[in-house]
mmCIF file of C-alpha atoms in Angstrom:
data_model
loop_
_atom_site.group_PDB
_atom_site.id
_atom_site.type_symbol
_atom_site.label_atom_id
_atom_site.label_comp_id
_atom_site.label_asym_id
_atom_site.label_seq_id
_atom_site.Cartn_x
_atom_site.Cartn_y
_atom_site.Cartn_z
ATOM 1 C CA MET X 203 35.437 147.671 223.212
ATOM 2 C CA ARG X 204 34.415 149.387 226.559
ATOM 3 C CA ILE X 205 36.017 150.227 230.139
ATOM 4 C CA THR X 206 34.505 147.431 232.475
ATOM 5 C CA ALA X 207 34.582 149.322 236.052
ATOM 6 C CA GLY X 208 35.767 152.506 237.839
ATOM 7 C CA GLU X 209 35.636 156.250 237.001
ATOM 8 C CA PHE X 210 35.013 155.309 233.086
ATOM 9 C CA LYS X 211 32.932 152.398 233.156
ATOM 10 C CA GLY X 212 31.023 151.834 230.148
ATOM 11 C CA ARG X 213 32.830 154.500 227.984
ATOM 12 C CA ARG X 214 33.623 152.849 224.684
ATOM 13 C CA LEU X 215 37.110 153.172 223.148
ATOM 14 C CA THR X 216 38.236 152.908 219.408
ATOM 15 C CA PRO X 217 39.305 149.326 219.238
ATOM 16 C CA PRO X 218 42.795 148.382 217.063
ATOM 17 C CA SER X 219 42.499 149.188 213.603
ATOM 18 C CA ASP X 220 45.390 146.796 212.979
ATOM 19 C CA ARG X 221 43.990 143.146 212.441
ATOM 20 C CA ARG X 222 47.235 141.761 213.913
ATOM 21 C CA VAL X 223 46.539 143.348 217.187
ATOM 22 C CA ARG X 224 44.246 141.281 219.500
ATOM 23 C CA ALA X 225 42.310 143.131 222.216
ATOM 24 C CA THR X 226 41.901 141.534 225.686
ATOM 25 C CA THR X 227 38.210 140.710 226.116
ATOM 26 C CA GLU X 228 36.324 142.105 228.683
ATOM 27 C CA LYS X 229 35.949 138.988 230.743
ATOM 28 C CA VAL X 230 39.513 138.560 230.572
ATOM 29 C CA ARG X 231 40.516 142.438 231.569
ATOM 30 C CA GLU X 232 37.640 142.258 234.317
ATOM 31 C CA ALA X 233 39.458 138.992 236.174
ATOM 32 C CA TRP X 234 42.609 140.461 235.553
ATOM 33 C CA PHE X 235 41.932 143.823 237.217
ATOM 34 C CA ASN X 236 39.896 142.226 239.941
ATOM 35 C CA ILE X 237 42.831 140.401 240.805
ATOM 36 C CA LEU X 238 45.167 143.318 240.458
ATOM 37 C CA ALA X 239 42.634 145.724 242.573
ATOM 38 C CA PRO X 240 44.578 146.255 245.680
ATOM 39 C CA ALA X 241 47.893 147.187 243.593
ATOM 40 C CA ILE X 242 46.194 149.875 241.334
ATOM 41 C CA THR X 243 44.780 152.564 243.456
ATOM 42 C CA GLY X 244 47.342 155.105 243.318
ATOM 43 C CA ALA X 245 49.925 153.164 241.267
ATOM 44 C CA ARG X 246 52.382 154.233 238.390
ATOM 45 C CA VAL X 247 51.603 151.790 235.826
ATOM 46 C CA LEU X 248 53.431 150.492 232.628
ATOM 47 C CA ASP X 249 51.439 148.965 229.690
ATOM 48 C CA LEU X 250 53.737 147.206 227.610
ATOM 49 C CA PHE X 251 52.569 146.052 223.949
ATOM 50 C CA ALA X 252 50.110 148.636 224.556
ATOM 51 C CA GLY X 253 47.816 148.038 221.309
ATOM 52 C CA SER X 254 44.568 150.083 221.792
ATOM 53 C CA GLY X 255 45.699 151.249 225.422
ATOM 54 C CA VAL X 256 42.657 149.706 226.953
ATOM 55 C CA LEU X 257 44.838 148.022 229.864
ATOM 56 C CA GLY X 258 46.306 151.266 230.960
ATOM 57 C CA LEU X 259 43.197 152.857 230.438
ATOM 58 C CA GLU X 260 41.343 150.358 232.349
ATOM 59 C CA ALA X 261 44.050 151.077 235.051
ATOM 60 C CA LEU X 262 43.371 154.771 235.375
ATOM 61 C CA SER X 263 39.741 154.163 235.415
ATOM 62 C CA ARG X 264 40.223 151.802 238.619
ATOM 63 C CA GLY X 265 42.402 154.652 240.392
ATOM 64 C CA ALA X 266 45.813 154.320 239.082
ATOM 65 C CA HIS X 267 47.849 157.450 239.328
ATOM 66 C CA HIS X 268 49.944 157.510 235.848
ATOM 67 C CA VAL X 269 50.102 155.080 232.901
ATOM 68 C CA ASP X 270 53.026 154.848 230.416
ATOM 69 C CA PHE X 271 52.225 153.203 227.492
ATOM 70 C CA VAL X 272 54.803 151.401 225.105
ATOM 71 C CA GLU X 273 54.034 150.435 221.572
ATOM 72 C CA LEU X 274 55.946 149.925 218.364
ATOM 73 C CA SER X 275 53.212 150.231 215.845
ATOM 74 C CA ASP X 276 52.280 153.364 214.320
ATOM 75 C CA LYS X 277 48.456 152.385 213.712
ATOM 76 C CA SER X 278 48.173 151.209 217.354
ATOM 77 C CA ILE X 279 50.198 154.362 218.525
ATOM 78 C CA GLY X 280 47.176 156.500 216.852
ATOM 79 C CA THR X 281 44.709 154.411 218.436
ATOM 80 C CA ILE X 282 45.897 154.920 221.953
ATOM 81 C CA ARG X 283 46.372 158.738 221.307
ATOM 82 C CA ALA X 284 42.776 158.909 220.326
ATOM 83 C CA ASN X 285 41.564 156.579 223.432
ATOM 84 C CA ILE X 286 43.528 158.777 225.664
ATOM 85 C CA ALA X 287 41.786 161.813 224.185
ATOM 86 C CA VAL X 288 38.196 160.189 224.625
ATOM 87 C CA LEU X 289 38.700 159.860 228.443
ATOM 88 C CA GLY X 290 40.416 163.121 228.836
ATOM 89 C CA VAL X 291 43.503 161.774 230.611
ATOM 90 C CA LYS X 292 46.533 162.955 228.708
ATOM 91 C CA PRO X 293 48.161 164.565 231.858
ATOM 92 C CA ARG X 294 47.917 161.105 233.537
ATOM 93 C CA THR X 295 49.706 159.468 230.617
ATOM 94 C CA GLN X 296 52.692 159.124 228.685
ATOM 95 C CA LEU X 297 53.220 157.504 225.159
ATOM 96 C CA TYR X 298 56.384 156.079 223.885
ATOM 97 C CA ARG X 299 56.942 154.533 220.982
ATOM 98 C CA GLY X 300 59.352 151.961 220.577
ATOM 99 C CA ASP X 301 60.103 148.052 221.433
ATOM 100 C CA ALA X 302 58.546 146.872 224.404
ATOM 101 C CA LEU X 303 61.614 144.495 225.443
ATOM 102 C CA ARG X 304 63.995 147.071 224.872
ATOM 103 C CA PHE X 305 61.871 149.644 226.990
ATOM 104 C CA ALA X 306 61.889 147.149 229.741
ATOM 105 C CA GLN X 307 65.635 146.219 229.651
ATOM 106 C CA ARG X 308 66.490 149.967 230.564
ATOM 107 C CA LEU X 309 64.349 150.224 233.402
ATOM 108 C CA ALA X 310 65.639 150.785 237.032
ATOM 109 C CA GLU X 311 64.545 148.346 239.608
ATOM 110 C CA GLY X 312 61.011 149.438 241.350
ATOM 111 C CA ALA X 313 60.426 151.938 238.460
ATOM 112 C CA TYR X 314 56.836 150.913 238.473
ATOM 113 C CA ASP X 315 54.069 149.458 240.885
ATOM 114 C CA VAL X 316 52.480 147.475 238.228
ATOM 115 C CA ALA X 317 53.402 146.245 234.699
ATOM 116 C CA LEU X 318 50.880 145.016 232.211
ATOM 117 C CA ALA X 319 51.622 143.299 229.042
ATOM 118 C CA ASP X 320 49.769 141.730 226.300
ATOM 119 C CA PRO X 321 52.375 140.842 223.704
ATOM 120 C CA PRO X 322 51.717 139.007 220.333
ATOM 121 C CA TYR X 323 50.577 135.488 220.766
ATOM 122 C CA THR X 324 52.735 134.269 217.834
ATOM 123 C CA THR X 325 56.133 135.116 219.345
ATOM 124 C CA ASP X 326 57.903 134.235 222.451
ATOM 125 C CA GLN X 327 57.978 137.625 223.804
ATOM 126 C CA ALA X 328 55.923 136.775 226.839
ATOM 127 C CA VAL X 329 58.777 134.480 227.978
ATOM 128 C CA ARG X 330 61.462 136.899 227.179
ATOM 129 C CA LEU X 331 59.949 139.681 229.048
ATOM 130 C CA LEU X 332 59.692 137.402 232.230
ATOM 131 C CA GLU X 333 63.380 137.038 231.672
ATOM 132 C CA VAL X 334 64.014 140.650 231.556
ATOM 133 C CA PHE X 335 62.250 140.787 234.687
ATOM 134 C CA ARG X 336 63.852 138.362 236.625
ATOM 135 C CA ARG X 337 67.239 140.251 235.878
ATOM 136 C CA CYS X 338 65.737 143.434 237.108
ATOM 137 C CA THR X 339 62.077 143.804 238.677
ATOM 138 C CA PHE X 340 61.314 146.869 237.361
ATOM 139 C CA ALA X 341 57.710 146.587 239.028
ATOM 140 C CA ARG X 342 56.246 145.405 242.146
ATOM 141 C CA VAL X 343 54.058 143.092 239.682
ATOM 142 C CA LEU X 344 54.392 142.139 236.228
ATOM 143 C CA SER X 345 51.407 140.405 234.819
ATOM 144 C CA ILE X 346 51.323 139.179 231.221
ATOM 145 C CA GLU X 347 48.470 137.837 228.830
ATOM 146 C CA HIS X 348 49.504 134.957 226.919
ATOM 147 C CA ARG X 349 47.884 131.940 225.182
ATOM 148 C CA ALA X 350 47.281 129.292 227.838
ATOM 149 C CA SER X 351 49.173 126.659 226.114
ATOM 150 C CA LEU X 352 52.451 128.586 226.549
ATOM 151 C CA ASP X 353 54.728 127.602 229.352
ATOM 152 C CA CYS X 354 55.294 131.199 230.968
ATOM 153 C CA PRO X 355 57.007 130.276 234.290
ATOM 154 C CA GLY X 356 55.711 133.092 236.684
ATOM 155 C CA ASP X 357 55.002 132.953 240.241
ATOM 156 C CA GLU X 358 51.183 132.195 239.593
ATOM 157 C CA THR X 359 49.113 131.917 236.804
ATOM 158 C CA ARG X 360 45.537 132.008 236.057
ATOM 159 C CA ARG X 361 43.510 130.307 233.007
ATOM 160 C CA TYR X 362 40.493 131.457 231.261
ATOM 161 C CA GLY X 363 39.849 129.387 228.312
ATOM 162 C CA ASP X 364 42.498 129.661 225.581
ATOM 163 C CA VAL X 365 43.858 132.821 227.592
ATOM 164 C CA ALA X 366 45.970 132.649 230.686
ATOM 165 C CA LEU X 367 47.559 135.704 232.739
ATOM 166 C CA THR X 368 51.041 134.923 234.448
ATOM 167 C CA PHE X 369 51.954 137.114 237.470
ATOM 168 C CA CYS X 370 55.448 137.689 238.782
ATOM 169 C CA TYR X 371 56.042 139.449 241.989
ATOM 170 C CA GLY X 372 59.421 141.560 242.426
ATOM 171 C CA SER X 373 61.443 140.502 245.720
ATOM 172 C CA TRP X 374 60.071 143.787 247.355
ATOM 173 C CA HIS X 375 56.596 142.962 246.622
ATOM 174 C CA GLY X 376 54.669 143.821 249.658
#
């Protein structure tokens, strides 16, 4: 698993040690960040269901100012810490242990510029996160990776084989 572009392009990261954690493929990640490129530079980014932390670290590599990671699994938190250390970006990050949906429910409107989420495919958490976002737009843009067969009603959806990326924009999105 490696960073696809930016300051840390080509740097290898520790993959998830938990077999239940599915890492976003490089192809999908590259497409995802090409879409979000204008919003990433200088952004405050939230990485929900962070897993290995690769999404947030890719954002930092591409110019994000700061990333907050939210993850529940102790194994995954260890992996995120290791990957932050490998890139030497600890001052630009904050790691929260907890449930991503509960974390999102406590956020203020406009708390982040960009929120990235890669919830487990075997749950309805992608749809539930969209419901939270509709009640309080805690980011200018929320982007969620999910299985393509899931009906995830956002503002825009892009499909890449069995994977889809759904984007939702805050009412104050510019």
